[in-house]
Short mmCIF file of C-alpha atoms in Angstrom, two decimals:
data_model
loop_
_atom_site.label_atom_id
_atom_site.label_comp_id
_atom_site.label_asym_id
_atom_site.label_seq_id
_atom_site.Cartn_x
_atom_site.Cartn_y
_atom_site.Cartn_z
CA MET A 24 0.03 -0.09 0.00
CA PRO A 25 1.53 3.32 -1.02
CA GLU A 26 2.47 5.82 1.95
CA GLN A 27 -0.59 7.67 3.24
CA PRO A 28 -0.37 11.35 2.58
CA ALA A 29 -0.43 13.62 5.38
CA PRO A 30 -2.68 16.69 4.75
CA PRO A 31 -1.63 20.00 6.23
CA THR A 32 -2.89 20.77 9.89
CA SER A 33 -5.51 23.10 10.43
CA GLY A 34 -5.75 25.56 13.24
CA ALA A 35 -9.70 25.87 12.77
CA GLN A 36 -11.57 24.46 15.98
CA HIS A 37 -14.64 22.18 15.13
CA THR A 38 -16.36 19.65 16.43
CA ALA A 39 -16.65 15.97 14.71
CA ALA A 40 -18.66 13.04 14.92
CA PRO A 41 -16.84 9.80 15.93
CA GLN A 42 -15.12 8.12 13.09
CA THR A 43 -12.41 5.80 11.92
CA ALA A 44 -9.42 8.03 11.27
CA VAL A 45 -7.17 7.55 8.26
CA SER A 46 -3.81 7.49 9.66
CA CYS A 47 -1.24 10.18 9.15
CA GLY A 48 1.91 10.30 10.92
CA THR A 49 3.22 7.85 13.62
CA GLY A 50 2.14 6.54 16.95
CA THR A 51 -1.29 5.85 17.93
CA GLY A 52 -3.95 8.01 19.51
CA THR A 53 -7.74 8.02 20.32
CA GLY A 54 -9.78 10.62 21.94
CA THR A 55 -11.71 13.57 20.80
CA ASP A 56 -11.17 16.04 17.92
CA THR A 57 -9.47 18.93 19.30
CA GLY A 58 -9.28 20.48 15.84
CA THR A 59 -5.71 21.44 16.43
CA GLY A 60 -4.09 18.74 14.26
CA ILE A 61 -4.12 15.58 12.24
CA GLY A 62 -5.45 12.46 13.88
CA THR A 63 -2.58 9.67 14.23
CA GLY A 64 -2.54 6.15 13.50
CA ALA A 65 -0.04 3.46 13.63
CA GLY A 66 2.14 3.42 10.69
CA ALA A 67 0.32 3.23 7.70
CA GLY A 68 -2.78 1.84 8.96
CA THR A 69 -5.79 3.01 10.53
CA GLY A 70 -6.63 4.10 14.17
CA THR A 71 -10.06 3.87 15.61
CA GLY A 72 -11.79 6.33 17.45
CA THR A 73 -11.91 10.13 16.67
CA PRO A 74 -8.76 12.05 15.33
CA THR A 75 -6.86 13.74 17.95
CA GLY A 76 -4.63 16.94 17.22
CA THR A 77 -1.52 15.40 19.20
CA GLY A 78 0.46 14.26 15.94
CA THR A 79 1.67 17.60 14.95
CA PRO A 80 1.70 20.84 16.74
CA THR A 81 -0.55 23.51 15.52
CA GLY A 82 0.08 25.16 12.49
CA ALA A 83 3.39 23.20 11.91
CA VAL A 84 3.78 20.68 9.18
CA PRO A 85 7.09 18.53 8.93
CA PRO A 86 8.74 18.21 5.72
CA ALA A 87 7.38 14.92 4.92
CA GLY A 88 3.86 16.37 5.34
CA ARG A 89 4.59 19.14 3.02
CA ARG A 90 5.89 16.99 0.44
CA ALA A 91 2.93 14.59 0.78
CA GLY A 92 0.54 17.39 0.77
CA LEU A 93 2.22 18.78 -2.56
CA LEU A 94 2.07 15.43 -4.04
CA LEU A 95 -1.61 15.36 -2.95
CA VAL A 96 -2.45 18.57 -4.65
CA LEU A 97 -0.79 17.32 -7.83
CA VAL A 98 -2.69 13.99 -8.04
CA LEU A 99 -6.15 15.28 -7.22
CA GLY A 100 -5.39 18.48 -9.21
CA GLY A 101 -4.65 16.32 -12.24
CA LEU A 102 -7.91 14.49 -11.54
CA THR A 103 -9.83 17.72 -11.44
CA ALA A 104 -8.09 18.92 -14.67
CA THR A 105 -9.47 15.90 -16.65
CA PRO A 106 -12.54 17.88 -18.06
CA PRO A 107 -10.51 21.02 -19.39
CA LEU A 108 -7.95 18.79 -20.74
CA ALA A 109 -10.42 16.44 -22.37
CA MET A 110 -12.60 19.26 -23.71
CA ASP A 111 -10.24 22.15 -24.38
CA MET A 112 -7.17 20.56 -25.84
CA TYR A 113 -9.65 19.17 -28.57
CA LEU A 114 -11.22 22.64 -29.25
CA PRO A 115 -8.73 23.88 -31.76
CA ALA A 116 -8.94 20.61 -33.76
CA LEU A 117 -12.68 20.91 -34.30
CA PRO A 118 -12.40 22.33 -37.85
CA GLU A 119 -9.95 19.64 -38.87
CA VAL A 120 -12.06 16.79 -37.56
CA THR A 121 -15.00 18.12 -39.50
CA ARG A 122 -12.93 17.95 -42.85
CA ALA A 123 -11.13 14.69 -42.03
CA LEU A 124 -14.39 12.69 -41.24
CA HIS A 125 -16.45 14.61 -43.83
CA ALA A 126 -19.03 15.42 -41.13
CA PRO A 127 -21.02 18.44 -40.86
CA ALA A 128 -19.85 20.92 -38.00
CA ALA A 129 -23.07 20.48 -35.92
CA THR A 130 -22.40 16.47 -35.75
CA VAL A 131 -18.82 17.10 -34.66
CA GLN A 132 -20.16 19.60 -31.94
CA LEU A 133 -22.01 16.50 -30.76
CA THR A 134 -18.37 15.15 -29.66
CA LEU A 135 -18.26 18.10 -27.20
CA THR A 136 -22.02 17.48 -25.94
CA ALA A 137 -21.32 13.67 -25.43
CA CYS A 138 -18.08 14.06 -23.27
CA LEU A 139 -19.88 16.79 -21.30
CA ALA A 140 -23.15 14.67 -20.79
CA GLY A 141 -20.87 11.38 -19.94
CA MET A 142 -19.05 13.60 -17.43
CA ALA A 143 -22.32 14.51 -15.80
CA LEU A 144 -24.05 11.35 -15.66
CA GLY A 145 -20.82 9.35 -14.85
CA GLN A 146 -20.49 10.88 -11.51
CA LEU A 147 -23.95 9.78 -10.58
CA ALA A 148 -22.66 6.21 -11.00
CA VAL A 149 -19.26 6.35 -9.79
CA GLY A 150 -19.90 8.47 -6.73
CA PRO A 151 -21.98 5.84 -4.92
CA MET A 152 -19.28 3.08 -6.05
CA SER A 153 -16.71 4.69 -4.09
CA ASP A 154 -18.78 4.89 -1.02
CA ARG A 155 -19.36 1.21 -1.31
CA TRP A 156 -15.94 -0.04 -2.57
CA GLY A 157 -13.70 2.57 -1.50
CA ARG A 158 -12.01 5.44 -3.53
CA ARG A 159 -9.04 3.46 -5.23
CA ARG A 160 -11.00 0.52 -7.19
CA PRO A 161 -13.47 2.79 -8.81
CA LEU A 162 -10.96 5.41 -9.59
CA LEU A 163 -8.31 3.15 -11.09
CA THR A 164 -11.17 1.22 -13.17
CA GLY A 165 -12.61 4.71 -14.28
CA LEU A 166 -8.93 6.01 -15.34
CA ALA A 167 -8.22 2.63 -16.97
CA VAL A 168 -11.36 2.97 -19.10
CA TYR A 169 -10.73 6.60 -19.76
CA VAL A 170 -7.15 5.75 -21.22
CA VAL A 171 -8.69 2.98 -23.49
CA ALA A 172 -11.68 5.26 -24.83
CA THR A 173 -9.15 8.19 -25.32
CA ALA A 174 -6.69 5.76 -27.47
CA LEU A 175 -9.78 4.50 -29.53
CA CYS A 176 -10.88 8.19 -30.09
CA ALA A 177 -7.60 8.35 -32.33
CA LEU A 178 -8.52 5.39 -34.31
CA ALA A 179 -12.11 6.49 -34.93
CA PRO A 180 -13.12 5.84 -38.46
CA ASN A 181 -16.16 8.16 -38.66
CA VAL A 182 -17.91 10.79 -36.58
CA GLU A 183 -20.48 8.60 -35.16
CA THR A 184 -17.87 6.28 -33.71
CA LEU A 185 -15.96 9.14 -32.44
CA VAL A 186 -19.13 10.51 -30.80
CA ALA A 187 -19.77 7.24 -28.85
CA LEU A 188 -16.19 6.76 -27.61
CA ARG A 189 -16.40 10.59 -26.31
CA LEU A 190 -19.43 9.60 -24.20
CA ALA A 191 -17.52 6.74 -23.11
CA GLN A 192 -14.55 8.94 -22.25
CA GLY A 193 -16.62 11.58 -20.38
CA LEU A 194 -18.54 8.76 -18.59
CA ALA A 195 -14.99 7.17 -17.15
CA GLY A 196 -13.34 10.41 -16.74
CA ALA A 197 -16.14 11.22 -14.19
CA ALA A 198 -14.40 9.22 -11.70
CA GLY A 199 -11.49 11.55 -11.51
CA ILE A 200 -13.63 14.51 -10.88
CA VAL A 201 -16.21 12.79 -8.46
CA ILE A 202 -13.75 10.85 -6.23
CA ALA A 203 -11.09 13.78 -6.07
CA ARG A 204 -13.62 15.70 -3.86
CA ALA A 205 -14.64 12.61 -2.03
CA VAL A 206 -10.91 12.16 -1.08
CA VAL A 207 -10.59 15.62 0.00
CA ARG A 208 -13.50 15.19 2.20
CA ASP A 209 -11.95 11.99 3.64
CA LEU A 210 -8.90 13.56 4.56
CA TYR A 211 -9.77 17.15 5.55
CA ASP A 212 -12.66 18.88 7.69
CA GLY A 213 -13.83 22.32 8.35
CA ASP A 214 -11.54 25.28 7.14
CA ALA A 215 -8.77 23.03 6.14
CA MET A 216 -11.12 21.32 3.46
CA ALA A 217 -12.00 24.95 2.21
CA ARG A 218 -8.39 25.86 2.05
CA PHE A 219 -7.51 22.57 0.21
CA PHE A 220 -10.44 23.23 -2.45
CA SER A 221 -8.86 26.71 -3.13
CA THR A 222 -5.45 25.37 -3.51
CA LEU A 223 -6.85 22.80 -6.00
CA MET A 224 -7.78 26.14 -8.10
CA LEU A 225 -4.16 26.56 -8.84
CA VAL A 226 -4.40 23.54 -11.14
CA SER A 227 -8.03 23.64 -12.05
CA GLY A 228 -7.83 27.31 -12.89
CA ALA A 229 -4.71 27.11 -14.92
CA ALA A 230 -5.88 24.02 -16.96
CA PRO A 231 -8.49 26.00 -19.13
CA ILE A 232 -5.60 28.41 -19.98
CA VAL A 233 -3.10 26.04 -21.09
CA ALA A 234 -5.05 23.12 -22.59
CA PRO A 235 -6.13 25.24 -25.67
CA LEU A 236 -2.49 26.63 -26.32
CA ILE A 237 -1.22 22.93 -25.98
CA GLY A 238 -4.04 21.78 -28.40
CA GLY A 239 -3.19 24.43 -30.91
CA GLN A 240 0.71 23.74 -30.81
CA LEU A 241 0.02 20.10 -31.03
CA LEU A 242 -1.85 20.89 -34.24
CA ARG A 243 1.42 22.20 -35.70
CA VAL A 244 3.16 19.18 -35.70
CA THR A 245 0.30 16.44 -35.84
CA ASP A 246 -3.24 16.10 -36.67
CA TRP A 247 -6.53 15.93 -34.54
CA ARG A 248 -5.51 12.10 -33.88
CA GLY A 249 -2.21 13.00 -32.36
CA VAL A 250 -4.13 15.26 -29.96
CA PHE A 251 -5.88 12.07 -28.42
CA VAL A 252 -2.67 10.28 -28.38
CA VAL A 253 -1.29 12.87 -26.21
CA LEU A 254 -4.37 12.63 -24.01
CA THR A 255 -4.07 8.95 -23.78
CA VAL A 256 -0.45 9.45 -22.57
CA VAL A 257 -1.30 11.98 -19.96
CA GLY A 258 -4.13 9.75 -18.85
CA THR A 259 -1.93 6.69 -18.55
CA ALA A 260 0.67 8.64 -16.56
CA LEU A 261 -2.02 9.96 -14.25
CA ALA A 262 -3.51 6.58 -13.67
CA VAL A 263 0.24 5.26 -12.94
CA LEU A 264 0.46 7.92 -10.41
CA VAL A 265 -2.77 7.34 -8.71
CA TRP A 266 -2.06 3.61 -8.43
CA ALA A 267 1.57 4.13 -6.93
CA ARG A 268 1.13 7.11 -4.61
CA LEU A 269 -2.58 7.77 -3.67
CA PRO A 270 -3.64 5.43 -0.94
CA GLU A 271 -7.09 4.58 0.13
CA THR A 272 -8.79 7.11 2.11
CA LEU A 273 -12.17 5.49 2.92
CA PRO A 274 -11.57 2.77 5.72
CA PRO A 275 -13.76 -0.49 5.36
CA ALA A 276 -15.58 0.36 8.68
CA ASP A 277 -16.94 3.70 6.90
CA ARG A 278 -18.06 2.10 3.78
CA HIS A 279 -21.97 1.60 2.67
CA THR A 280 -23.65 -1.74 1.64
CA GLY A 281 -26.99 -1.99 -0.07
CA GLY A 282 -26.13 -1.54 -3.62
CA ALA A 283 -28.07 0.51 -5.73
CA ALA A 284 -30.92 0.71 -3.41
CA GLY A 285 -28.65 1.88 -0.90
CA ALA A 286 -27.16 4.46 -3.14
CA VAL A 287 -30.67 5.78 -4.02
CA HIS A 288 -31.40 6.07 -0.17
CA ALA A 289 -28.15 8.02 0.63
CA MET A 290 -28.97 10.47 -2.30
CA ARG A 291 -32.27 10.87 -1.07
CA ALA A 292 -31.20 11.62 2.67
CA LEU A 293 -28.83 14.11 1.44
CA LEU A 294 -31.36 16.06 -1.03
CA ALA A 295 -33.65 15.92 2.17
CA ASP A 296 -31.11 17.94 4.02
CA LEU A 297 -32.36 21.44 3.01
CA PRO A 298 -28.88 23.21 3.60
CA PHE A 299 -26.84 20.80 1.56
CA THR A 300 -29.26 21.06 -1.34
CA GLY A 301 -29.04 24.81 -0.89
CA TYR A 302 -25.29 24.60 -1.21
CA MET A 303 -25.65 22.26 -4.09
CA LEU A 304 -27.78 24.52 -6.10
CA THR A 305 -25.84 27.73 -4.98
CA GLY A 306 -22.76 26.14 -6.40
CA GLY A 307 -24.68 24.91 -9.53
CA PHE A 308 -26.20 28.06 -10.70
CA ALA A 309 -22.94 29.97 -9.81
CA PHE A 310 -21.30 27.59 -12.27
CA ALA A 311 -24.13 28.54 -15.01
CA ALA A 312 -22.79 31.93 -14.70
CA LEU A 313 -19.21 30.81 -15.43
CA PHE A 314 -20.39 28.48 -18.15
CA ALA A 315 -22.15 31.22 -19.59
CA TYR A 316 -18.89 33.17 -19.84
CA ILE A 317 -17.11 30.25 -21.46
CA SER A 318 -19.40 29.61 -24.22
CA ALA A 319 -20.14 33.41 -24.98
CA SER A 320 -17.14 35.29 -24.43
CA PRO A 321 -15.31 34.24 -27.64
CA PHE A 322 -18.20 36.01 -29.64
CA VAL A 323 -18.82 38.80 -27.24
CA ILE A 324 -15.15 39.95 -27.21
CA GLN A 325 -14.31 39.13 -30.90
CA GLU A 326 -17.51 39.53 -32.66
CA ILE A 327 -19.24 42.68 -30.88
CA TYR A 328 -16.02 44.49 -29.59
CA GLY A 329 -13.79 43.62 -32.42
CA ALA A 330 -10.86 42.14 -30.42
CA SER A 331 -8.35 39.93 -32.30
CA PRO A 332 -7.96 36.30 -31.30
CA GLN A 333 -4.84 37.25 -29.42
CA THR A 334 -6.71 39.82 -27.37
CA PHE A 335 -9.34 37.55 -26.47
CA SER A 336 -6.64 34.72 -25.59
CA LEU A 337 -4.85 37.39 -23.39
CA LEU A 338 -8.25 38.55 -21.87
CA PHE A 339 -9.25 34.94 -21.15
CA GLY A 340 -6.01 34.21 -19.40
CA VAL A 341 -5.93 37.32 -17.19
CA ASN A 342 -9.61 36.36 -16.20
CA SER A 343 -8.60 32.87 -15.28
CA VAL A 344 -5.38 34.06 -13.37
CA GLY A 345 -8.04 36.31 -11.52
CA LEU A 346 -10.21 33.28 -10.61
CA VAL A 347 -7.01 31.56 -9.25
CA ILE A 348 -5.65 34.51 -7.32
CA ALA A 349 -9.09 35.14 -5.83
CA GLY A 350 -9.24 31.22 -4.84
CA GLN A 351 -5.66 31.57 -3.25
CA VAL A 352 -6.82 34.81 -1.07
CA ASN A 353 -9.85 32.85 -0.03
CA GLY A 354 -7.67 29.73 1.04
CA LYS A 355 -4.69 31.51 2.63
CA LEU A 356 -6.23 34.90 4.08
CA LEU A 357 -9.88 34.43 4.72
CA VAL A 358 -10.51 30.79 5.65
CA GLY A 359 -10.31 30.66 9.49
CA ARG A 360 -10.42 34.26 9.82
CA VAL A 361 -13.81 34.80 8.47
CA SER A 362 -16.81 32.41 8.40
CA LEU A 363 -17.22 30.32 5.20
CA ASP A 364 -20.81 31.54 4.91
CA LYS A 365 -19.77 35.32 4.75
CA VAL A 366 -17.25 34.59 2.20
CA LEU A 367 -19.51 32.75 0.08
CA GLY A 368 -22.18 35.45 0.45
CA ALA A 369 -19.77 38.03 -0.48
CA GLY A 370 -18.75 36.13 -3.49
CA LEU A 371 -22.28 35.73 -4.62
CA ALA A 372 -22.92 39.64 -4.00
CA VAL A 373 -19.93 40.67 -6.11
CA THR A 374 -21.13 38.17 -8.79
CA VAL A 375 -24.66 39.77 -8.81
CA LEU A 376 -23.00 43.23 -9.17
CA ALA A 377 -20.69 42.35 -11.96
CA ALA A 378 -23.42 40.56 -13.99
CA ALA A 379 -25.85 43.39 -13.31
CA ALA A 380 -23.25 45.92 -14.72
CA LEU A 381 -22.77 43.52 -17.85
CA LEU A 382 -26.37 43.71 -18.62
CA LEU A 383 -26.70 47.48 -18.12
CA MET A 384 -23.57 47.99 -20.45
CA SER A 385 -24.89 45.05 -22.93
CA THR A 386 -28.37 46.91 -23.32
CA GLY A 387 -26.86 50.41 -23.69
CA ALA A 388 -28.40 51.60 -20.60
CA LEU A 389 -24.88 53.29 -19.70
CA GLY A 390 -24.54 54.61 -23.17
CA PRO A 391 -21.93 53.37 -25.73
CA VAL A 392 -19.16 51.28 -24.05
CA GLY A 393 -15.94 49.98 -25.30
CA LEU A 394 -14.17 46.76 -24.61
CA ALA A 395 -12.20 47.96 -21.37
CA PRO A 396 -15.45 48.16 -19.16
CA VAL A 397 -16.75 44.90 -20.18
CA ALA A 398 -13.59 43.02 -19.80
CA VAL A 399 -13.07 44.65 -16.15
CA ALA A 400 -16.62 43.34 -15.48
CA LEU A 401 -15.97 39.92 -16.69
CA PHE A 402 -12.62 40.02 -14.64
CA VAL A 403 -14.60 40.89 -11.51
CA LEU A 404 -17.16 38.20 -12.20
CA MET A 405 -14.47 35.51 -12.81
CA SER A 406 -12.61 36.39 -9.70
CA ALA A 407 -15.65 36.29 -7.65
CA MET A 408 -15.90 32.62 -8.55
CA GLY A 409 -12.88 32.11 -6.83
CA ALA A 410 -14.49 32.80 -3.57
CA THR A 411 -17.87 31.24 -4.27
CA LEU A 412 -17.30 27.83 -5.74
CA PRO A 413 -14.74 26.33 -3.36
CA ASN A 414 -16.86 27.51 -0.34
CA ALA A 415 -20.03 26.23 -1.92
CA GLN A 416 -18.36 23.03 -2.40
CA SER A 417 -16.95 22.91 1.26
CA LEU A 418 -19.94 23.79 2.86
CA ALA A 419 -21.90 21.17 1.30
CA LEU A 420 -19.59 18.38 1.92
CA LEU A 421 -19.42 19.53 5.62
CA ARG A 422 -23.10 18.16 5.87
CA THR A 423 -22.02 14.59 5.46
CA ARG A 424 -19.18 12.33 6.46
CA HIS A 425 -20.48 8.82 5.66
CA ALA A 426 -21.81 9.57 1.89
CA ALA A 427 -18.97 11.97 0.50
CA GLY A 428 -18.92 10.05 -2.69
CA SER A 429 -22.68 10.27 -3.16
CA ALA A 430 -22.64 14.15 -2.24
CA SER A 431 -19.66 14.72 -4.65
CA ALA A 432 -21.69 13.03 -7.24
CA LEU A 433 -24.65 15.48 -6.65
CA LEU A 434 -22.59 18.34 -6.49
CA GLY A 435 -20.60 17.68 -9.71
CA THR A 436 -23.78 16.31 -11.81
CA THR A 437 -25.88 19.47 -10.88
CA SER A 438 -23.07 22.13 -11.85
CA PHE A 439 -22.56 20.07 -15.20
CA LEU A 440 -26.23 19.73 -16.09
CA VAL A 441 -27.15 23.53 -14.97
CA GLY A 442 -23.89 24.42 -16.86
CA ALA A 443 -25.03 22.77 -20.12
CA VAL A 444 -28.58 24.19 -19.98
CA ALA A 445 -27.09 27.53 -19.75
CA SER A 446 -24.66 27.30 -22.27
CA PRO A 447 -27.10 27.04 -25.43
CA LEU A 448 -29.27 30.01 -23.98
CA VAL A 449 -26.31 32.57 -24.48
CA GLY A 450 -26.65 32.38 -28.18
CA ILE A 451 -30.38 32.29 -28.49
CA ALA A 452 -30.50 35.81 -29.85
CA GLY A 453 -27.46 35.46 -32.20
CA GLU A 454 -23.87 36.31 -32.11
CA ARG A 455 -24.18 39.89 -32.44
CA THR A 456 -25.54 40.91 -28.97
CA ALA A 457 -24.19 40.32 -25.54
CA VAL A 458 -27.62 40.55 -23.87
CA PRO A 459 -28.39 36.78 -23.56
CA MET A 460 -25.10 36.24 -21.67
CA ALA A 461 -25.45 38.97 -19.43
CA ILE A 462 -28.98 37.85 -18.72
CA VAL A 463 -28.03 34.12 -18.06
CA GLN A 464 -25.09 35.34 -15.83
CA LEU A 465 -27.51 37.68 -13.89
CA ALA A 466 -30.16 35.10 -13.49
CA GLY A 467 -27.66 32.40 -12.22
CA ALA A 468 -26.30 34.65 -9.77
CA LEU A 469 -29.53 35.76 -8.41
CA VAL A 470 -31.02 32.23 -8.29
CA ALA A 471 -27.65 31.23 -6.54
CA LEU A 472 -27.92 33.97 -4.02
CA ALA A 473 -31.74 33.13 -3.42
CA CYS A 474 -30.76 29.37 -2.74
CA PHE A 475 -28.06 30.52 -0.24
CA VAL A 476 -30.42 32.89 1.77
CA GLY A 477 -33.65 30.76 1.48
CA MET A 478 -32.42 27.30 1.86
CA CYS A 479 -29.07 27.36 3.75
CA ARG A 480 -30.30 30.06 6.04
CA PRO A 481 -26.75 31.13 7.21
CA TRP A 482 -28.03 33.21 10.03
CA ASP A 483 -29.44 30.04 11.91
CA ALA A 484 -26.35 28.50 13.28
CA ARG A 485 -28.59 26.52 15.73
CA ALA A 486 -30.85 24.93 13.12
CA ASN A 487 -28.04 24.21 10.74
CA THR A 488 -25.48 22.63 13.49
CA ARG A 489 -28.44 20.24 14.59
CA ALA A 490 -29.18 19.16 10.94
CA GLY A 491 -25.63 18.38 9.99
CA ALA A 492 -25.21 16.30 13.20
CA GLU A 493 -28.37 14.44 12.26
CA ASN A 494 -26.99 13.86 8.91
CA GLY A 495 -23.85 12.14 10.09
CA GLY A 496 -21.58 15.36 9.07
CA THR A 497 -19.82 17.71 10.79
CA PRO A 498 -21.91 20.89 11.83
CA VAL A 499 -21.51 23.61 9.28
CA ARG A 500 -21.58 26.33 11.85
CA ALA A 501 -19.30 24.67 14.60
CA LYS A 502 -18.07 26.43 17.71
CA PRO A 503 -15.71 29.22 16.77
CA ARG A 504 -12.16 29.46 18.17
CA GLU A 505 -11.70 32.48 20.60
CA GLY A 506 -11.79 35.71 18.61
CA GLU A 507 -12.97 34.31 15.30
CA GLU A 508 -15.23 36.43 13.39
CA ARG A 509 -18.70 35.02 12.74
#
């Protein structure tokens, strides 16, 4: 069994239900969770009871722990980067695929839709599987199928076969997305989990920037089939890294039984928890605003405001950097000092304001505007996502401890499906107006804010704490440490 990665310690104080603790470090220990360190176990095995904070002094991380933490970021970051790599590296090759396979452009576009649908639906299947059989087996199986499907994409003789293989690729690639979130929930709690999700944005935020650039450069030396060959190599390397370095994070005692009926029961219980559903919908509709930007920005910036492809690429990169920086500010400066609900609420408010400004500019209510004000509003909106998306995920996952795979599946599927519905709406009025994009973004942000306020009820700490404990998870609003801002 590979060495267990030791996650960084968190100084955040929280309460936790008894659990089987994944071993991290040396020695043995049982007791109550003080929130000041990492639970310890014997060697590379497991320790029973609740985690103690005696393994590492508060705020101190030994060198080995830092190395393991960096490796964990790279592995899980690679898994979460699967969607942009599989989708965006392929984008520059679409015209060539149309010519090579003698297929209409609309049919070739189905290869993107199939992959996206596979990634959305696959999470619903793989998430509960990981709760029943552990994280490693479903993850390695999914990665193996992903590698085979990607390799076969490079050999597809016609567009119909390519669409089917892209669907299989998406279904299998969903394993990496959903299990990466579940592993974070297995290893982290409270503020530490929010920090880790923010750290993952370094990878997931950079992937959409570099993937099209890599794809474009590959097409200078190979054809569209070569893009899938490179994706196959990347998938194989990731599978080997997971097999060698990512241990099982869900102990047998915490796994579910009951098959499909048990999975359905677990998901029904999660959806019956109103705050969990609220955080899930909050993240999903915020993601719709992000998807609207990704779908419409090439047309808005280039066709309406006359920017060159190079200018668009520069602005796209700058906005992605803004998202990454905001995520790091969230994880390094805000988490632990300000409650997650306050940061999430502020992020949603900024998103609403930025989307409203875009709508006013696109309708002409502010008079003629150039590219610069629109670019600033888009930058603000994208940056706000760095504080919104990781905290919505963290607060939802804090609602459950014993069904992290199912919870992760619901979170991922909701985001993908809402985003898939939002994407075509931005072009409903043609390519010469930015109004549909702004409307979809504002609507998504407003619905997300309404779900947060109406369903999560962040001001009702007592009700949320009680509901979280009854759901088997860590109370979302746990007792703050002395001096912590609420």
